[in-house]
XYZ file of N, CA and C in Angstrom:
606
model
N 0.839 -1.204 0.000
C 0.000 0.000 0.000
C 0.873 1.252 0.000
N 0.371 2.273 -0.660
C 1.075 3.551 -0.687
C 0.165 4.628 -0.100
N 0.758 5.497 0.696
C -0.001 6.608 1.252
C -0.179 7.697 0.207
N -1.289 8.378 0.285
C -1.439 9.598 -0.500
C -0.586 10.678 0.160
N -0.115 11.602 -0.644
C 0.697 12.691 -0.115
C -0.101 13.493 0.906
N -1.399 13.616 0.676
C -2.227 14.361 1.633
C -2.219 13.699 3.016
N -2.164 12.359 3.058
C -2.089 11.646 4.340
C -0.735 11.885 5.002
N 0.318 11.882 4.201
C 1.652 12.167 4.741
C 1.680 13.574 5.335
N 1.085 14.530 4.637
C 1.034 15.913 5.140
C 0.295 15.966 6.477
N -0.814 15.252 6.590
C -1.579 15.233 7.846
C -0.735 14.670 8.991
N 0.007 13.600 8.715
C 0.822 12.977 9.762
C 2.007 13.857 10.147
N 2.540 14.552 9.158
C 3.621 15.492 9.461
C 3.090 16.612 10.352
N 1.930 17.135 10.013
C 1.336 18.214 10.821
C 1.148 17.765 12.272
N 0.715 16.532 12.456
C 0.529 16.019 13.821
C 1.857 15.972 14.565
N 2.899 15.521 13.900
C 4.208 15.382 14.545
C 4.807 16.738 14.931
N 4.522 17.771 14.141
C 5.132 19.079 14.424
C 4.140 20.038 15.088
N 3.014 19.491 15.561
C 1.997 20.296 16.263
C 1.495 21.464 15.407
N 1.112 21.134 14.174
C 0.588 22.164 13.279
C -0.685 21.666 12.596
N -1.515 20.960 13.361
C -2.727 20.373 12.769
C -3.697 21.437 12.275
N -3.610 22.659 12.803
C -4.504 23.733 12.363
C -3.909 24.542 11.211
N -2.779 24.070 10.674
C -2.101 24.752 9.559
C -1.789 26.202 9.892
N -1.359 26.419 11.126
C -1.039 27.776 11.562
C 0.344 28.205 11.066
N 1.300 27.255 11.038
C 2.689 27.603 10.702
C 3.018 27.384 9.223
N 2.497 26.285 8.656
C 2.909 25.909 7.303
C 1.706 25.651 6.407
N 1.817 26.064 5.159
C 0.785 25.743 4.176
C 1.012 24.322 3.664
N -0.025 23.758 3.047
C 0.132 22.433 2.433
C 1.242 22.452 1.389
N 1.299 23.527 0.609
C 2.305 23.618 -0.449
C 3.723 23.564 0.128
N 3.941 24.264 1.239
C 5.265 24.236 1.869
C 5.640 22.828 2.312
N 4.683 22.121 2.883
C 4.963 20.767 3.366
C 5.177 19.814 2.202
N 4.372 19.943 1.159
C 4.528 19.073 -0.013
C 5.908 19.270 -0.642
N 6.394 20.497 -0.659
C 7.735 20.749 -1.203
C 8.798 19.964 -0.440
N 8.658 19.895 0.882
C 9.633 19.149 1.695
C 9.422 17.644 1.528
N 8.162 17.208 1.360
C 7.899 15.785 1.093
C 8.596 15.369 -0.197
N 8.551 16.217 -1.208
C 9.256 15.913 -2.461
C 10.760 15.836 -2.241
N 11.294 16.697 -1.400
C 12.710 16.626 -1.051
C 13.010 15.298 -0.356
N 12.094 14.884 0.528
C 12.267 13.602 1.230
C 12.239 12.438 0.240
N 11.336 12.503 -0.735
C 11.262 11.422 -1.722
C 12.539 11.347 -2.546
N 13.099 12.494 -2.888
C 14.369 12.478 -3.620
C 15.485 11.875 -2.769
N 15.472 12.176 -1.477
C 16.482 11.626 -0.562
C 16.385 10.103 -0.518
N 15.176 9.589 -0.328
C 14.970 8.136 -0.263
C 15.259 7.505 -1.622
N 14.841 8.170 -2.673
C 15.063 7.660 -4.032
C 16.561 7.475 -4.311
N 17.374 8.407 -3.843
C 18.817 8.293 -4.061
C 19.404 7.074 -3.350
N 18.825 6.693 -2.225
C 19.279 5.479 -1.533
C 18.890 4.252 -2.354
N 17.683 4.260 -2.909
C 17.272 3.178 -3.817
C 18.232 3.085 -5.001
N 18.584 4.233 -5.575
C 19.481 4.238 -6.726
C 20.853 3.667 -6.377
N 21.284 3.888 -5.140
C 22.558 3.349 -4.665
C 22.509 1.840 -4.524
N 21.449 1.349 -3.874
C 21.417 -0.050 -3.448
C 20.567 -0.960 -4.327
N 19.392 -0.519 -4.735
C 18.481 -1.375 -5.490
C 17.798 -0.584 -6.605
N 18.584 -0.079 -7.561
C 17.981 0.759 -8.606
C 16.924 0.040 -9.427
N 17.019 -1.305 -9.505
C 16.038 -2.045 -10.302
C 14.621 -1.886 -9.758
N 14.495 -1.541 -8.465
C 13.168 -1.345 -7.886
C 12.508 -0.061 -8.390
N 13.299 0.821 -8.981
C 12.767 2.070 -9.523
C 12.536 2.006 -11.030
N 12.879 0.869 -11.642
C 12.757 0.745 -13.096
C 11.317 1.011 -13.529
N 11.134 1.997 -14.379
C 9.767 2.370 -14.760
C 9.617 2.703 -16.240
N 10.668 2.450 -17.008
C 10.597 2.734 -18.439
C 11.233 1.590 -19.211
N 10.596 1.196 -20.316
C 11.215 0.222 -21.208
C 11.097 0.716 -22.644
N 12.228 0.713 -23.312
C 12.237 1.040 -24.739
C 12.591 -0.222 -25.503
N 11.976 -0.425 -26.627
C 12.308 -1.592 -27.439
C 12.272 -1.206 -28.906
N 13.036 -1.942 -29.675
C 13.101 -1.670 -31.101
C 13.890 -2.759 -31.794
N 14.265 -2.504 -33.011
C 14.995 -3.496 -33.806
C 16.187 -2.836 -34.476
N 17.356 -3.431 -34.284
C 18.541 -3.006 -35.023
C 18.536 -3.682 -36.396
N 18.787 -2.921 -37.423
C 19.049 -3.517 -38.733
C 20.475 -4.065 -38.721
N 20.796 -4.916 -39.645
C 22.156 -5.445 -39.741
C 23.147 -4.283 -39.850
N 24.155 -4.285 -38.967
C 25.166 -3.237 -38.980
C 24.791 -1.980 -38.225
N 23.513 -1.847 -37.811
C 23.067 -0.683 -37.036
C 23.267 -0.982 -35.552
N 23.760 -0.005 -34.780
C 24.040 -0.319 -33.370
C 23.640 0.768 -32.381
N 22.980 1.826 -32.808
C 22.622 2.908 -31.882
C 21.118 2.892 -31.610
N 20.766 2.829 -30.327
C 19.363 2.906 -29.896
C 19.127 4.284 -29.287
N 18.261 5.049 -29.902
C 17.943 6.401 -29.440
C 16.635 6.359 -28.640
N 16.677 6.770 -27.380
C 15.476 6.800 -26.546
C 14.796 8.149 -26.689
N 13.496 8.199 -26.401
C 12.783 9.470 -26.522
C 12.668 10.181 -25.175
N 13.525 9.825 -24.229
C 13.591 10.473 -22.922
C 15.018 10.316 -22.413
N 15.356 11.059 -21.359
C 16.705 10.972 -20.781
C 16.636 10.146 -19.501
N 17.202 8.947 -19.495
C 17.129 8.114 -18.294
C 18.076 8.596 -17.198
N 17.708 8.269 -15.968
C 18.578 8.537 -14.825
C 19.570 7.392 -14.647
N 19.128 6.180 -14.929
C 19.982 4.997 -14.760
C 19.532 3.902 -15.723
N 20.500 3.238 -16.347
C 20.200 2.057 -17.157
C 20.207 0.838 -16.242
N 19.128 0.060 -16.286
C 18.999 -1.110 -15.426
C 19.340 -2.386 -16.175
N 18.849 -2.498 -17.398
C 19.031 -3.739 -18.146
C 18.987 -3.427 -19.637
N 19.968 -3.937 -20.365
C 19.987 -3.778 -21.820
C 20.156 -5.161 -22.429
N 19.260 -5.529 -23.337
C 19.307 -6.837 -23.981
C 19.232 -6.680 -25.488
N 19.943 -7.554 -26.156
C 19.923 -7.562 -27.617
C 19.866 -9.014 -28.055
N 18.900 -9.340 -28.899
C 18.671 -10.742 -29.214
C 18.219 -11.440 -27.939
N 18.907 -12.477 -27.541
C 18.574 -13.195 -26.302
C 19.631 -12.983 -25.226
N 20.493 -11.991 -25.440
C 21.629 -11.810 -24.539
C 21.514 -10.522 -23.730
N 21.874 -10.601 -22.442
C 21.968 -9.415 -21.611
C 23.336 -8.779 -21.844
N 23.347 -7.489 -22.139
C 24.599 -6.787 -22.417
C 25.113 -6.091 -21.168
N 26.429 -5.933 -21.098
C 27.058 -5.280 -19.956
C 27.616 -3.931 -20.373
N 27.520 -2.966 -19.482
C 27.995 -1.616 -19.780
C 29.517 -1.550 -19.696
N 30.125 -0.876 -20.654
C 31.570 -0.646 -20.633
C 31.853 0.775 -21.081
N 33.089 1.205 -20.860
C 33.564 2.478 -21.374
C 33.981 2.280 -22.829
N 33.733 3.278 -23.663
C 34.057 3.169 -25.084
C 35.539 2.829 -25.310
N 36.408 3.279 -24.395
C 37.848 3.039 -24.547
C 38.226 1.571 -24.306
N 37.309 0.804 -23.740
C 37.585 -0.614 -23.502
C 37.344 -1.474 -24.747
N 36.733 -0.901 -25.754
C 36.427 -1.669 -26.964
C 37.555 -1.466 -27.977
N 38.240 -2.542 -28.300
C 39.418 -2.437 -29.172
C 39.040 -2.165 -30.627
N 37.964 -2.793 -31.096
C 37.599 -2.658 -32.511
C 36.140 -2.225 -32.617
N 35.924 -0.975 -32.952
C 34.562 -0.442 -33.058
C 33.872 -0.856 -34.347
N 34.594 -1.514 -35.239
C 34.005 -1.931 -36.511
C 33.691 -3.423 -36.547
N 34.040 -4.131 -35.468
C 33.805 -5.578 -35.440
C 32.315 -5.877 -35.568
N 32.003 -6.954 -36.273
C 30.612 -7.358 -36.505
C 30.388 -8.718 -35.852
N 29.216 -8.914 -35.260
C 28.905 -10.184 -34.617
C 27.688 -10.042 -33.734
N 27.614 -10.874 -32.724
C 26.505 -10.779 -31.769
C 26.894 -9.796 -30.677
N 26.096 -8.752 -30.446
C 26.460 -7.753 -29.440
C 26.680 -8.363 -28.048
N 27.702 -7.857 -27.367
C 28.061 -8.337 -26.027
C 27.987 -7.219 -24.988
N 28.240 -5.975 -25.415
C 28.326 -4.855 -24.474
C 27.580 -3.650 -25.039
N 27.356 -2.669 -24.170
C 26.786 -1.411 -24.642
C 27.534 -0.240 -24.010
N 27.457 0.887 -24.672
C 28.104 2.118 -24.239
C 27.065 3.228 -24.290
N 27.020 4.053 -23.242
C 26.156 5.236 -23.270
C 26.879 6.289 -24.104
N 26.280 6.665 -25.219
C 26.965 7.560 -26.162
C 26.362 8.968 -26.191
N 25.246 9.175 -25.545
C 24.618 10.494 -25.463
C 23.665 10.460 -24.274
N 23.049 11.598 -23.990
C 22.140 11.647 -22.838
C 21.003 10.642 -22.957
N 20.610 10.344 -24.179
C 19.470 9.441 -24.362
C 19.723 8.401 -25.448
N 20.959 7.937 -25.545
C 21.267 6.925 -26.569
C 22.359 5.987 -26.083
N 22.286 4.743 -26.567
C 23.339 3.765 -26.308
C 23.772 3.151 -27.634
N 24.975 2.634 -27.651
C 25.476 1.905 -28.814
C 25.919 0.525 -28.357
N 25.623 -0.506 -29.152
C 26.000 -1.872 -28.798
C 27.162 -2.328 -29.676
N 27.986 -3.202 -29.090
C 29.156 -3.739 -29.810
C 29.323 -5.217 -29.469
N 29.807 -6.028 -30.420
C 30.063 -5.729 -31.830
C 28.792 -5.263 -32.554
N 28.965 -4.709 -33.740
C 27.819 -4.311 -34.544
C 26.998 -5.547 -34.894
N 25.684 -5.493 -34.792
C 24.856 -6.659 -35.095
C 25.107 -7.206 -36.506
N 25.261 -8.525 -36.580
C 25.518 -9.155 -37.880
C 24.231 -9.576 -38.587
N 23.113 -9.244 -37.959
C 21.812 -9.516 -38.565
C 20.783 -8.648 -37.863
N 19.546 -8.655 -38.328
C 18.492 -7.890 -37.667
C 18.260 -8.457 -36.266
N 18.218 -7.577 -35.251
C 18.057 -8.033 -33.864
C 17.160 -7.079 -33.086
N 16.321 -7.659 -32.252
C 15.511 -6.855 -31.346
C 16.337 -6.428 -30.144
N 16.022 -5.254 -29.602
C 16.663 -4.816 -28.357
C 15.609 -4.338 -27.362
N 15.970 -4.455 -26.077
C 15.109 -4.011 -24.980
C 15.980 -3.237 -23.989
N 15.553 -2.047 -23.626
C 16.315 -1.206 -22.701
C 15.406 -0.830 -21.534
N 15.793 -1.239 -20.334
C 15.022 -0.919 -19.129
C 15.787 0.120 -18.322
N 15.101 1.194 -17.944
C 15.773 2.307 -17.282
C 14.941 2.862 -16.125
N 15.578 3.745 -15.375
C 14.886 4.547 -14.362
C 14.680 5.929 -14.957
N 13.464 6.411 -14.893
C 13.153 7.730 -15.422
C 13.444 8.790 -14.361
N 13.383 10.047 -14.750
C 13.651 11.134 -13.815
C 12.512 11.270 -12.798
N 12.819 11.898 -11.681
C 11.861 12.091 -10.599
C 10.766 13.062 -11.018
N 9.531 12.741 -10.650
C 8.391 13.613 -10.927
C 7.863 14.169 -9.614
N 7.754 15.477 -9.538
C 7.240 16.109 -8.324
C 5.820 15.607 -8.022
N 5.549 15.393 -6.738
C 4.253 14.894 -6.308
C 3.355 16.024 -5.816
N 2.054 15.819 -5.966
C 1.066 16.751 -5.432
C 0.240 16.075 -4.353
N -0.646 16.808 -3.729
C -1.427 16.292 -2.598
C -2.207 15.028 -2.930
N -2.749 14.935 -4.128
C -3.596 13.790 -4.474
C -2.822 12.617 -5.057
N -1.526 12.776 -5.209
C -0.702 11.668 -5.711
C -0.383 10.690 -4.587
N 0.025 9.482 -4.995
C 0.513 8.509 -4.025
C 2.030 8.588 -3.967
N 2.582 8.275 -2.798
C 4.038 8.249 -2.675
C 4.597 7.123 -3.548
N 5.883 7.188 -3.822
C 6.504 6.205 -4.698
C 6.780 4.873 -4.007
N 6.967 4.870 -2.692
C 7.690 3.766 -2.074
C 6.868 2.779 -1.256
N 5.717 3.145 -0.754
C 4.939 2.223 0.067
C 5.082 2.517 1.547
N 4.176 1.920 2.333
C 4.051 2.258 3.751
C 5.356 2.193 4.538
N 6.155 1.140 4.328
C 7.385 0.993 5.107
C 8.315 2.186 4.930
N 8.356 2.723 3.731
C 9.251 3.831 3.450
C 8.573 5.180 3.657
N 7.247 5.181 3.668
C 6.525 6.431 3.920
C 6.826 6.975 5.307
N 7.097 6.097 6.260
C 7.487 6.553 7.604
C 8.748 7.405 7.533
N 9.672 7.023 6.651
C 10.908 7.796 6.491
C 10.622 9.168 5.874
N 9.654 9.215 4.954
C 9.280 10.504 4.365
C 8.707 11.427 5.433
N 7.886 10.868 6.300
C 7.274 11.657 7.383
C 8.344 12.171 8.332
N 9.280 11.284 8.731
C 10.348 11.678 9.649
C 11.212 12.776 9.036
N 11.598 12.587 7.787
C 12.441 13.565 7.094
C 11.738 14.921 7.041
N 10.475 14.921 6.618
C 9.739 16.176 6.446
C 9.533 16.879 7.779
N 9.152 16.114 8.798
C 8.945 16.702 10.123
C 10.251 17.292 10.659
N 11.354 16.584 10.455
C 12.653 17.067 10.914
C 13.021 18.375 10.232
N 12.869 18.418 8.898
C 13.216 19.631 8.148
C 12.378 20.832 8.613
N 11.077 20.616 8.762
C 10.197 21.718 9.156
C 10.467 22.162 10.590
N 10.754 21.219 11.456
C 11.009 21.552 12.859
C 12.289 22.349 13.030
N 13.205 22.200 12.086
C 14.507 22.853 12.219
C 14.607 24.144 11.428
N 13.521 24.582 10.821
C 13.587 25.816 10.054
C 13.917 27.015 10.936
N 13.414 26.993 12.155
C 13.640 28.119 13.071
C 14.991 28.016 13.780
N 15.364 26.801 14.181
C 16.611 26.607 14.918
C 17.422 25.510 14.245
N 18.164 25.889 13.224
C 18.948 24.913 12.467
C 20.165 24.479 13.267
N 20.352 23.176 13.359
C 21.520 22.590 14.034
C 22.083 21.524 13.107
N 23.225 21.818 12.497
C 23.779 20.927 11.478
C 24.087 19.537 12.016
N 24.580 19.457 13.244
C 24.936 18.146 13.810
C 23.697 17.305 14.063
N 22.639 17.946 14.542
C 21.390 17.211 14.785
C 20.798 16.749 13.464
N 20.811 17.626 12.465
C 20.282 17.259 11.162
C 21.068 16.089 10.565
N 22.378 16.153 10.649
C 23.216 15.081 10.098
C 22.913 13.753 10.773
N 22.714 13.790 12.073
C 22.414 12.563 12.813
C 21.067 11.983 12.393
N 20.064 12.854 12.261
C 18.734 12.382 11.878
C 18.726 11.845 10.444
N 19.439 12.523 9.542
C 19.520 12.033 8.167
C 20.228 10.687 8.110
N 21.256 10.521 8.931
C 21.982 9.243 8.974
C 21.070 8.129 9.485
N 20.228 8.436 10.460
C 19.291 7.440 10.994
C 18.262 7.049 9.937
N 17.740 8.033 9.216
C 16.760 7.744 8.162
C 17.418 6.910 7.064
N 18.629 7.305 6.649
C 19.357 6.553 5.623
C 19.577 5.113 6.064
N 20.010 4.924 7.314
C 20.269 3.579 7.832
C 18.997 2.736 7.844
N 17.889 3.369 8.208
C 16.609 2.660 8.268
C 16.180 2.191 6.876
N 16.288 3.089 5.892
C 15.912 2.732 4.514
C 16.853 1.661 3.972
N 18.149 1.818 4.215
C 19.129 0.849 3.729
C 18.861 -0.542 4.283
N 18.571 -0.630 5.583
C 18.343 -1.945 6.194
C 17.110 -2.612 5.608
N 16.079 -1.838 5.305
C 14.875 -2.404 4.696
C 15.173 -2.921 3.288
N 15.941 -2.157 2.537
C 16.282 -2.576 1.181
C 17.145 -3.833 1.192
N 18.096 -3.901 2.104
C 19.000 -5.047 2.153
C 18.285 -6.311 2.617
N 17.193 -6.148 3.363
C 16.428 -7.318 3.818
C 15.535 -7.893 2.726
N 15.394 -7.180 1.617
C 14.515 -7.655 0.547
C 15.047 -8.912 -0.122
N 16.365 -9.116 -0.090
C 16.955 -10.286 -0.725
C 17.879 -10.981 0.254
N 18.115 -12.266 -0.010
C 18.922 -13.062 0.903
C 20.404 -12.996 0.602
N 20.767 -12.472 -0.575
C 22.178 -12.436 -0.934
C 22.541 -11.146 -1.618
N 23.844 -10.870 -1.750
C 24.287 -9.639 -2.393
C 24.035 -9.660 -3.887
N 24.007 -8.484 -4.504
C 23.814 -8.353 -5.951
C 25.158 -8.063 -6.597
N 25.481 -8.814 -7.623
C 26.711 -8.572 -8.349
C 26.382 -8.332 -9.814
N 27.100 -7.408 -10.425
C 26.978 -7.211 -11.859
C 28.199 -7.830 -12.502
N 27.995 -8.830 -13.317
C 29.088 -9.553 -13.947
C 29.820 -8.640 -14.934
N 31.117 -8.634 -14.840
C 31.924 -7.821 -15.739
C 32.122 -8.558 -17.060
N 32.153 -7.777 -18.131
C 32.377 -8.396 -19.451
C 33.818 -8.842 -19.593
N 34.737 -8.107 -18.956
C 36.150 -8.444 -19.104
C 36.674 -9.169 -17.873
C-alpha cells in the first residue's frame, strides 16, 4: 500500500503540532515531502535501482546498425538486452575494434538518451532497454513512490526539516539524516537473501 501525499502531510502536521495549519501551508509541506522522496530515491538508486525501473524502450537493429535512441533521458540504465543476450555496460575506450561485426556483447552510453552496442549486429536483432526515469514532483492527491514501510521515512524527514527551520543545528540534522538513511538501507538489504553482483564483461 502507498499513502497519498495528503495523508503524509496530515501525519507530518501532527508530529510538528501544526494540525490547524497555523505555521505551514500544504504547499510548503509538499515541497519538503518531495525533497524527502528524492532523498529516499537516491538510496534506492545506490542499493536497489532495479526497484525504480519504470521505463522500457524496445526496437529493432538492422544489420550493422548499433545505436538505440530513446525518446527520454534516463537517470539509470537497469538492463539492456539484444537478441537473447543481456549486455554489460563498458567504457568506449575498452572496446578495441569499433568496426567488429557479430553478436552484441556490451553497450556504451553515447549520449544523454542513446546507447550503442558492440560488436555491430551481424543480422536484424531486437533490443530491450530498461531504465529509471527522472523524478516527478508529487502533489497532494498523488501517491508516494515507495509504500508504507518507506513512507514513515518521508514523514520523519519532512517533520525534521520543518522543525529545524527556526533553529537549524547541522549536527542534529546530520544525525537524523543518517538514521533515516540507515533505516531505509536496512529495509532494502532485507529484501533479498544475498548480495547483488553485476558480472563484468572483461
